[in-house]
Amino acid sequence: MQLIETGAGPVRKLGRIAAGLSMLSANLLGASAALAQDSGEDEPQVVVHDLMKEPAPGPNTYVYDSSILFYKESGSRVQAVEPVFNVQNYLANGSIISGNFTFDTLTGATPNGATPSTSDQTFNSIVREKTTSTQVTSTGASGGGTVTTIPGTAYAKSSYTVPARTLPLASFHDHRFAGNGGLSWLANPDTRLNVGLGASVERDYTSFTANFGIARDLNQKNTTLSLSVNLEEDISRPYNGTPSPFQELNSQIGGGNDTKATYGVLAGVSQTLARFWITQVNFNLSGSKGYQADPYRIVSVVDPVSGAPLDYLFESRPRSRTRESVYWGNKLALGPTVADVSVRYYHDTWGINSLTAEVSEQIPLGGSLYIKPLYRYYHQTAANFFTYYLVNGNALPAYASSDSRLSRFNANTIGGKIGVRVFKTGEFYVEGESYRQTGAHTVANAPGQLSGLDLFSGVHAISVMTGLRLRM
Amino acid sequence: MIRKVILALGLTLLGGCAHVGVKPWQRDILARNAMALDSEGNLSGYHDHIYFSKEGATGGRNASGGGCGCN
């Protein structure tokens, strides 16, 4: 659907009258007063070079988007560099062909799951010798580890030490290549179909995705109903094999690869509420079955009195998870600016409930430059099997994980974007963000030394994204 | 519970949808790229990837998430 700026002449006059009538009659949650600012009286003619008024891509158009992400977590944790290339071809018959290619490089260290201790901690494990040069063998905090060959076997002993009162981290280095392609076409003037396929490959993880969707316009294209189905098949190939639930860290892992299948459906409705306001409500339901644990993550087993670590066990998570979420998004043209306001509520069968709210405001500074401050708030409750540690002598639960992503925390993102017109139809953009997780640093009734240690392992990350978007 | 709320909300919205909206000649502002519901291109993908790898919740705006071993 190609939409154009309103021009001068009879059509424009009719548009003004109709816009005025619609302002009087629209029941828009009391927002009708705001309509006045965009009644069309001050709308200029089509300005090709005006970034904020550039129309959506029309037929016979290519859109290229090349960008790169620089991501860095404080505390010598994860660093990532991620170039992405995306191309979309809008054909004359309304079809859209798209392709996306991503390449990640990740380095640094990530929490291994153990609690800090008032004494140095040494982590011993059995690893496959052929892979020891590329995976978890040392910590950034301790400055290195050792790997000792076990004669006559394909295994080696890996050992690294973390200083007292330090969050145990394990270093890693990985690459990921991902590609996906999509095709969207008009089955009739009001119905659009789309299919997509994707693959993502890491050294220890491979994922294949497929999706199919249909969107139907109603009410003079003011309403669009959409439904999409997504399938995903993941293959986990941990460097040292897949550990059994609660297997001891310092033991030989016998498990091979494991898989996870995910099925999802997303039903949505988008609605034009006024000339300046479009809203969208989505319901997303997905179910995953299969291996969903982190094969490198452990949980400390601590003394019930002193809180000192006695042993380290691999974590255990349910093999089934159902997620559901409802999302409400809005785009509002407020005078010359465009606001993006959204809220999401999420719930899953692991016990996580989450609320997310985002707001950004795109503000033009002349015709060829804009700024876009943004803020995002996120809150989640803990999964019902999240724990910082297990207590020695107590019966093992069915599941336990100390992954901070399953803990209760808040996160705040503050950032901003600058976009500038380059060439005739291009945009150069830079966005910077600060992402900070906050949560409880201590646990009530923690045994012994753990009551005085910082157990929270949430992240603070800085990211910079920059790219060039060209339309030809 | 969430499904019932969504169903009720959806039916209510759909019932009201037929009475709101704009005429085809009033789409000048809506036709702008900046007014597209997902106008951020690659940046949306970056955000989805970062949040998926650091948080327990995912999905909503689209069915993204997954596709990597980062969570």
XYZ file of C-alpha atoms in Angstrom:
543
model
C 0.000 0.000 0.000
C 1.558 3.257 -1.120
C 0.440 6.299 0.794
C 1.311 9.848 -0.131
C 1.288 13.252 1.471
C -1.936 15.205 1.016
C -1.559 17.664 -1.812
C -3.277 20.972 -2.537
C -6.606 21.336 -4.359
C -10.143 19.944 -3.934
C -8.979 16.741 -2.345
C -7.155 18.680 0.306
C -10.205 20.859 1.005
C -12.362 17.782 1.335
C -9.725 16.326 3.594
C -9.854 19.385 5.818
C -13.626 19.191 6.133
C -13.584 15.489 6.823
C -10.736 15.913 9.277
C -12.729 18.553 11.105
C -15.798 16.321 11.254
C -13.762 13.415 12.445
C -12.278 15.605 15.172
C -15.715 16.444 16.442
C -17.013 12.914 16.384
C -14.011 10.869 17.345
C -14.216 9.319 20.773
C -10.510 9.067 21.411
C -10.009 8.822 25.119
C -10.234 12.552 25.530
C -7.334 13.183 23.213
C -9.268 15.018 20.554
C -7.933 18.377 21.675
C -4.524 17.294 20.556
C -5.823 16.807 17.055
C -5.867 20.521 16.457
C -2.131 20.670 16.192
C -2.166 18.413 13.165
C -5.362 19.464 11.445
C -3.564 19.700 8.147
C -3.570 23.498 8.010
C 0.165 23.714 8.379
C 1.110 20.649 6.396
C 3.690 21.467 3.754
C 3.837 19.853 0.367
C 5.826 16.686 -0.129
C 9.396 17.363 0.945
C 11.588 14.543 -0.219
C 14.535 15.574 1.899
C 12.574 15.970 5.121
C 13.558 12.947 7.192
C 10.542 13.017 9.489
C 8.083 13.304 6.602
C 9.608 10.713 4.342
C 6.875 8.342 3.149
C 7.051 4.611 3.790
C 8.814 2.711 1.002
C 6.706 2.250 -2.100
C 6.841 -0.121 -5.104
C 10.066 -0.574 -7.047
C 12.198 0.385 -4.087
C 15.206 -1.178 -2.427
C 15.963 -0.353 1.198
C 19.425 -1.222 2.526
C 20.203 -0.982 6.231
C 23.812 -1.634 7.289
C 24.717 -1.209 10.928
C 27.010 -2.280 13.722
C 26.499 -2.701 17.467
C 29.193 -2.217 20.096
C 28.097 -3.649 23.444
C 30.060 -3.655 26.689
C 29.134 -4.718 30.205
C 30.879 -3.187 33.190
C 33.016 -5.351 35.465
C 34.980 -6.958 32.618
C 31.993 -8.995 31.582
C 30.512 -9.509 28.112
C 31.641 -7.467 25.125
C 30.011 -7.887 21.737
C 30.407 -6.517 18.253
C 27.523 -7.232 15.904
C 27.379 -6.036 12.296
C 24.020 -6.476 10.563
C 23.065 -6.086 6.921
C 19.421 -5.945 5.938
C 17.856 -5.511 2.510
C 14.239 -5.175 1.464
C 12.949 -5.110 -2.092
C 9.485 -3.640 -2.607
C 8.182 -4.963 -5.915
C 5.668 -3.325 -8.239
C 3.044 -5.984 -7.508
C 3.111 -5.242 -3.776
C 5.376 -8.130 -2.819
C 8.296 -7.569 -0.472
C 11.440 -9.696 -0.458
C 13.734 -9.304 2.528
C 17.037 -10.686 3.731
C 18.997 -10.172 6.925
C 22.533 -11.217 7.824
C 24.096 -10.940 11.275
C 27.557 -11.745 12.569
C 28.328 -11.652 16.305
C 31.627 -11.726 18.106
C 31.371 -12.146 21.853
C 34.190 -12.076 24.364
C 34.583 -11.526 28.079
C 33.211 -13.279 31.106
C 29.829 -14.228 32.476
C 28.750 -15.406 35.951
C 29.223 -19.160 36.323
C 26.340 -19.299 38.795
C 28.287 -19.864 42.032
C 27.909 -17.510 44.974
C 30.816 -15.331 46.124
C 32.656 -16.503 49.221
C 34.793 -14.965 51.933
C 37.582 -17.316 50.782
C 39.123 -17.940 47.380
C 37.145 -20.478 45.351
C 38.650 -23.017 42.970
C 36.457 -24.515 40.289
C 37.581 -27.916 38.992
C 35.883 -29.566 36.045
C 36.466 -32.254 33.423
C 36.520 -30.883 29.907
C 37.010 -32.311 26.457
C 40.634 -31.692 25.684
C 40.179 -30.729 22.053
C 38.060 -27.762 22.997
C 39.896 -26.448 26.022
C 41.581 -23.662 24.155
C 38.311 -22.036 23.183
C 35.919 -22.280 26.071
C 35.360 -21.996 29.766
C 38.715 -22.522 31.379
C 39.591 -19.362 33.210
C 38.153 -16.308 34.860
C 38.672 -12.717 34.133
C 38.652 -12.056 37.851
C 41.415 -14.477 38.702
C 43.517 -13.805 35.685
C 43.649 -17.310 34.311
C 43.290 -21.027 34.917
C 45.024 -24.279 34.170
C 44.223 -27.246 31.978
C 45.900 -30.594 32.613
C 45.656 -33.494 30.201
C 44.359 -36.792 31.559
C 46.686 -39.353 29.920
C 45.033 -41.905 27.671
C 41.722 -40.055 27.461
C 40.159 -37.305 25.407
C 39.564 -35.309 28.557
C 41.458 -32.818 30.653
C 41.156 -31.321 34.102
C 40.319 -27.641 34.080
C 40.830 -25.475 37.105
C 40.488 -21.783 37.870
C 40.412 -19.768 41.064
C 38.296 -16.772 41.952
C 39.403 -14.381 44.706
C 37.411 -13.997 47.910
C 34.358 -11.714 47.869
C 34.332 -11.731 44.064
C 31.453 -12.773 41.846
C 32.694 -15.942 40.111
C 32.967 -15.368 36.388
C 33.922 -17.733 33.595
C 35.492 -16.336 30.452
C 34.350 -17.248 26.985
C 34.754 -16.373 23.344
C 32.214 -17.115 20.652
C 30.992 -16.186 17.200
C 27.519 -16.376 15.744
C 26.315 -16.128 12.189
C 22.624 -15.694 11.499
C 20.694 -15.243 8.309
C 17.041 -15.106 7.466
C 14.878 -14.367 4.494
C 11.270 -13.473 4.024
C 8.659 -13.054 1.347
C 5.457 -11.084 1.708
C 2.806 -10.786 -0.969
C -0.745 -9.620 -1.567
C -3.260 -12.428 -1.911
C -5.822 -9.737 -2.713
C -5.872 -5.961 -2.143
C -6.801 -6.403 1.508
C -4.926 -9.559 2.441
C -1.181 -9.946 2.815
C 0.606 -13.247 3.396
C 4.180 -13.748 4.513
C 6.637 -16.568 5.042
C 10.108 -16.531 6.507
C 12.991 -18.872 7.206
C 16.044 -18.321 9.377
C 19.091 -20.016 10.806
C 21.589 -19.092 13.498
C 24.847 -20.959 14.001
C 27.263 -20.795 16.929
C 29.973 -23.263 17.776
C 27.816 -24.865 20.460
C 24.296 -23.892 19.383
C 22.266 -24.007 16.183
C 18.765 -22.678 15.682
C 16.342 -22.930 12.771
C 13.203 -20.821 12.551
C 10.211 -20.662 10.248
C 7.170 -18.442 10.288
C 3.969 -17.939 8.352
C 1.583 -15.050 8.728
C -1.546 -13.460 7.339
C -2.776 -9.884 7.708
C -6.210 -8.648 6.677
C -7.216 -5.005 6.266
C -10.728 -3.943 7.257
C -12.686 -0.700 7.599
C -11.042 1.162 4.717
C -7.665 -0.100 5.941
C -8.141 1.505 9.324
C -8.078 -1.904 10.986
C -5.612 -4.696 10.317
C -5.981 -8.138 11.845
C -2.904 -10.308 11.812
C -2.043 -13.846 12.773
C 1.338 -15.505 12.558
C 2.717 -18.884 13.496
C 6.358 -19.412 14.412
C 8.326 -22.630 14.662
C 11.829 -22.992 16.067
C 14.116 -25.963 16.456
C 17.269 -25.509 18.527
C 20.201 -27.868 18.883
C 22.462 -27.422 21.902
C 25.965 -28.849 21.551
C 27.831 -27.952 24.770
C 31.608 -28.179 24.441
C 31.842 -30.806 27.159
C 28.531 -32.531 26.546
C 25.176 -31.896 28.185
C 25.363 -32.322 31.967
C 22.647 -34.179 33.826
C 20.524 -32.120 36.223
C 22.528 -31.498 39.409
C 25.561 -33.355 38.124
C 28.716 -32.411 40.016
C 30.915 -29.868 38.271
C 34.033 -31.930 38.875
C 32.836 -35.002 36.979
C 32.928 -36.332 33.462
C 29.858 -35.364 31.456
C 28.309 -38.232 29.552
C 25.430 -36.473 27.804
C 25.631 -35.569 24.118
C 23.663 -32.945 22.248
C 20.117 -31.988 23.162
C 17.293 -30.169 21.404
C 14.457 -27.751 22.047
C 11.327 -27.165 19.962
C 9.305 -23.966 20.206
C 5.865 -23.253 18.758
C 4.392 -19.801 18.890
C 1.383 -17.858 17.693
C 0.943 -14.107 17.599
C -2.468 -12.533 17.047
C -2.698 -8.799 16.652
C -4.905 -5.920 15.680
C -3.693 -2.518 14.605
C -6.103 0.372 14.428
C -5.924 3.867 13.061
C -7.567 6.040 15.682
C -6.937 9.424 14.099
C -4.744 11.144 11.533
C -2.024 11.339 14.132
C -2.498 8.099 16.053
C -2.139 4.432 15.234
C -2.320 1.754 17.911
C -1.561 -1.951 18.024
C -2.476 -4.742 20.423
C -0.787 -8.149 20.181
C -1.244 -11.380 22.054
C 1.693 -13.756 21.900
C 1.586 -17.368 23.069
C 4.477 -19.780 22.747
C 5.486 -23.128 24.138
C 8.929 -24.708 24.331
C 9.802 -28.316 25.022
C 13.259 -29.766 25.390
C 16.576 -28.719 26.874
C 16.311 -25.213 28.352
C 19.083 -25.172 30.937
C 22.438 -23.437 30.619
C 24.938 -26.296 30.212
C 27.776 -24.227 31.726
C 25.947 -22.810 34.730
C 26.348 -24.199 38.227
C 24.778 -23.713 41.672
C 26.746 -23.608 44.919
C 25.933 -26.093 47.665
C 26.698 -24.289 50.927
C 27.133 -25.222 54.547
C 23.864 -24.556 56.461
C 25.717 -22.800 59.292
C 28.802 -21.105 57.854
C 27.479 -20.529 54.318
C 30.811 -21.723 52.925
C 30.685 -23.462 49.535
C 31.017 -27.242 49.800
C 30.241 -28.352 46.266
C 29.103 -27.094 42.853
C 26.312 -28.748 40.863
C 25.112 -28.077 37.331
C 21.727 -26.357 37.331
C 18.391 -27.992 36.560
C 15.476 -26.389 34.706
C 12.084 -27.704 33.546
C 12.018 -29.050 29.998
C 8.728 -27.315 29.302
C 7.892 -23.602 29.301
C 4.806 -21.732 28.123
C 5.015 -17.959 27.660
C 2.234 -15.506 27.036
C 2.313 -11.772 26.656
C 0.111 -8.899 25.648
C 1.614 -5.858 24.009
C 0.077 -2.453 23.404
C 1.988 -0.107 21.151
C 1.220 3.386 19.883
C 2.632 5.824 17.371
C 1.528 9.400 17.920
C 2.357 12.396 15.760
C 2.381 15.247 18.236
C 2.922 18.364 16.190
C 6.186 17.883 14.306
C 7.341 15.077 16.628
C 6.504 11.382 16.679
C 6.103 9.539 19.976
C 6.379 5.780 20.408
C 4.689 4.534 23.564
C 4.266 0.887 24.463
C 3.496 -1.403 27.369
C 3.906 -5.175 27.650
C 2.709 -7.634 30.262
C 4.318 -11.077 30.274
C 3.711 -14.307 32.163
C 5.222 -17.770 31.897
C 4.842 -21.144 33.536
C 8.218 -20.825 35.253
C 6.617 -18.175 37.442
C 8.052 -15.063 35.830
C 5.700 -12.111 35.538
C 7.010 -9.031 33.831
C 5.978 -5.497 32.988
C 7.753 -3.415 30.343
C 7.084 0.188 29.406
C 8.878 2.134 26.693
C 8.611 5.699 25.485
C 10.559 7.642 22.896
C 10.047 10.931 21.122
C 11.424 11.644 17.666
C 12.043 15.381 17.415
C 13.035 17.106 14.154
C 15.787 19.687 14.209
C 15.298 21.122 10.766
C 14.453 18.964 7.787
C 17.504 16.750 7.703
C 18.225 16.039 11.357
C 16.334 14.604 14.291
C 16.993 13.451 17.820
C 15.167 10.714 19.672
C 15.520 10.383 23.439
C 14.209 7.088 24.803
C 13.476 5.434 28.106
C 12.533 1.847 28.949
C 11.447 0.379 32.264
C 11.442 -3.360 32.886
C 10.437 -5.396 35.918
C 10.252 -9.118 36.410
C 9.524 -11.463 39.279
C 11.708 -14.496 39.929
C 11.163 -17.929 38.442
C 9.790 -20.254 41.096
C 12.958 -22.374 41.039
C 15.425 -19.489 41.172
C 17.842 -19.687 44.090
C 21.252 -18.199 44.797
C 22.444 -21.445 46.437
C 21.424 -24.875 47.677
C 21.841 -25.794 51.350
C 23.804 -28.922 52.110
C 21.723 -31.570 53.878
C 18.418 -30.427 52.406
C 16.678 -32.590 49.819
C 17.403 -31.443 46.276
C 14.465 -29.679 44.623
C 13.325 -30.786 41.171
C 14.781 -27.627 39.615
C 17.213 -24.939 40.679
C 19.068 -22.179 38.868
C 20.977 -19.116 40.051
C 20.791 -17.420 36.637
C 20.163 -13.733 37.291
C 17.895 -13.648 34.245
C 15.509 -15.783 36.285
C 15.761 -13.593 39.391
C 13.615 -10.691 40.512
C 14.998 -7.401 39.208
C 14.249 -4.084 37.584
C 16.043 -2.678 34.578
C 16.203 0.850 33.239
C 17.362 1.846 29.783
C 18.172 5.465 29.020
C 19.360 6.454 25.603
C 19.097 8.609 22.591
C 19.362 8.477 18.830
C 20.473 10.995 16.245
C 19.478 10.639 12.606
C 20.770 12.780 9.773
C 19.973 12.874 6.078
C 22.874 11.796 3.889
C 23.022 11.544 0.136
C 19.606 12.046 -1.433
C 17.577 9.293 0.211
C 19.827 7.984 2.953
C 19.906 8.283 6.712
C 22.922 7.950 8.960
C 22.043 7.174 12.565
C 23.762 6.692 15.897
C 22.087 5.458 19.055
C 23.637 5.141 22.499
C 22.100 3.441 25.503
C 22.793 2.673 29.122
C 21.097 -0.473 30.449
C 21.214 -1.111 34.183
C 19.664 -3.949 36.190
C 18.917 -3.394 39.870
C 17.787 -5.872 42.498
C 18.250 -7.125 46.016
C 21.909 -7.710 46.822
C 21.357 -9.845 49.899
C 19.045 -12.669 50.886
C 17.083 -12.734 54.141
C 18.176 -15.524 56.487
C 21.191 -16.409 54.370
C 23.502 -18.746 56.297
C 26.739 -17.479 57.783
C 29.055 -15.573 55.459
C 26.445 -15.290 52.681
C 24.461 -12.765 54.699
C 27.271 -10.272 54.223
C 28.089 -10.885 50.572
C 26.706 -9.238 47.453
C 24.851 -12.013 45.637
C 23.246 -9.927 42.895
C 24.827 -10.438 39.490
C 22.746 -8.084 37.366
C 24.442 -6.192 34.569
C 25.174 -2.624 33.613
C 25.812 -2.344 29.905
C 26.600 0.433 27.484
C 25.749 -0.030 23.834
C 26.328 2.075 20.759
C 24.602 1.306 17.483
C 25.313 3.103 14.267
C 24.271 2.507 10.706
C 23.371 3.759 7.283
C 19.955 3.278 5.737
C 19.673 3.851 2.010
C 16.597 3.868 -0.175
C 17.016 3.378 -3.928
C -6.821 -15.384 32.965
C -4.680 -13.265 30.662
C -6.229 -14.960 27.643
C -9.781 -14.129 28.814
C -8.844 -10.511 29.399
C -7.253 -10.279 25.976
C -10.234 -11.924 24.310
C -12.669 -9.543 25.982
C -10.482 -6.545 25.206
C -10.017 -7.649 21.631
C -13.717 -8.142 20.980
C -14.475 -4.756 22.516
C -11.853 -3.069 20.408
C -13.000 -4.788 17.259
C -16.586 -3.755 17.923
C -15.502 -0.165 18.200
C -13.038 -0.269 15.339
C -15.685 0.110 12.676
C -16.538 3.574 14.011
C -13.082 5.083 14.256
C -10.343 5.751 11.790
C -9.638 8.122 8.929
C -10.632 8.500 5.334
C -8.129 7.550 2.648
C -7.296 11.194 1.933
C -6.457 11.789 5.596
C -3.515 9.431 5.642
C -0.803 11.956 4.952
C 0.738 11.782 8.411
C 0.104 8.073 8.870
C 1.855 7.360 5.576
C 5.176 8.629 6.870
C 7.880 6.131 7.540
C 8.308 7.564 11.031
C 4.701 6.540 11.809
C 5.239 2.876 10.892
C 4.686 0.643 13.901
C 8.199 -0.734 13.491
C 10.240 1.968 11.808
C 13.531 1.264 13.553
C 14.873 -1.388 11.174
C 18.087 -2.939 12.438
C 17.864 -1.133 15.775
C 14.755 -3.125 16.691
C 16.718 -6.308 16.110
C 19.538 -5.111 18.347
C 17.135 -4.236 21.138
C 15.359 -7.571 20.881
C 18.674 -9.431 21.000
C 20.051 -7.520 23.992
C 16.889 -7.815 26.042
C 16.327 -11.456 25.097
C 19.829 -12.329 26.280
C 19.550 -10.444 29.598
C 15.928 -10.840 30.693
C 13.417 -13.587 31.373
C 10.582 -12.139 29.295
C 10.424 -11.915 25.525
C 7.959 -11.415 22.673
C 5.020 -9.067 22.390
C 5.878 -6.568 19.690
C 6.677 -9.487 17.457
C 7.461 -13.131 17.906
C 11.167 -12.444 18.156
C 13.480 -14.038 20.637
C 15.208 -17.306 20.388
C 17.442 -18.111 17.521
C 20.564 -18.078 19.647
C 22.063 -19.786 22.634
C 22.320 -16.536 24.577
C 19.423 -17.349 26.887
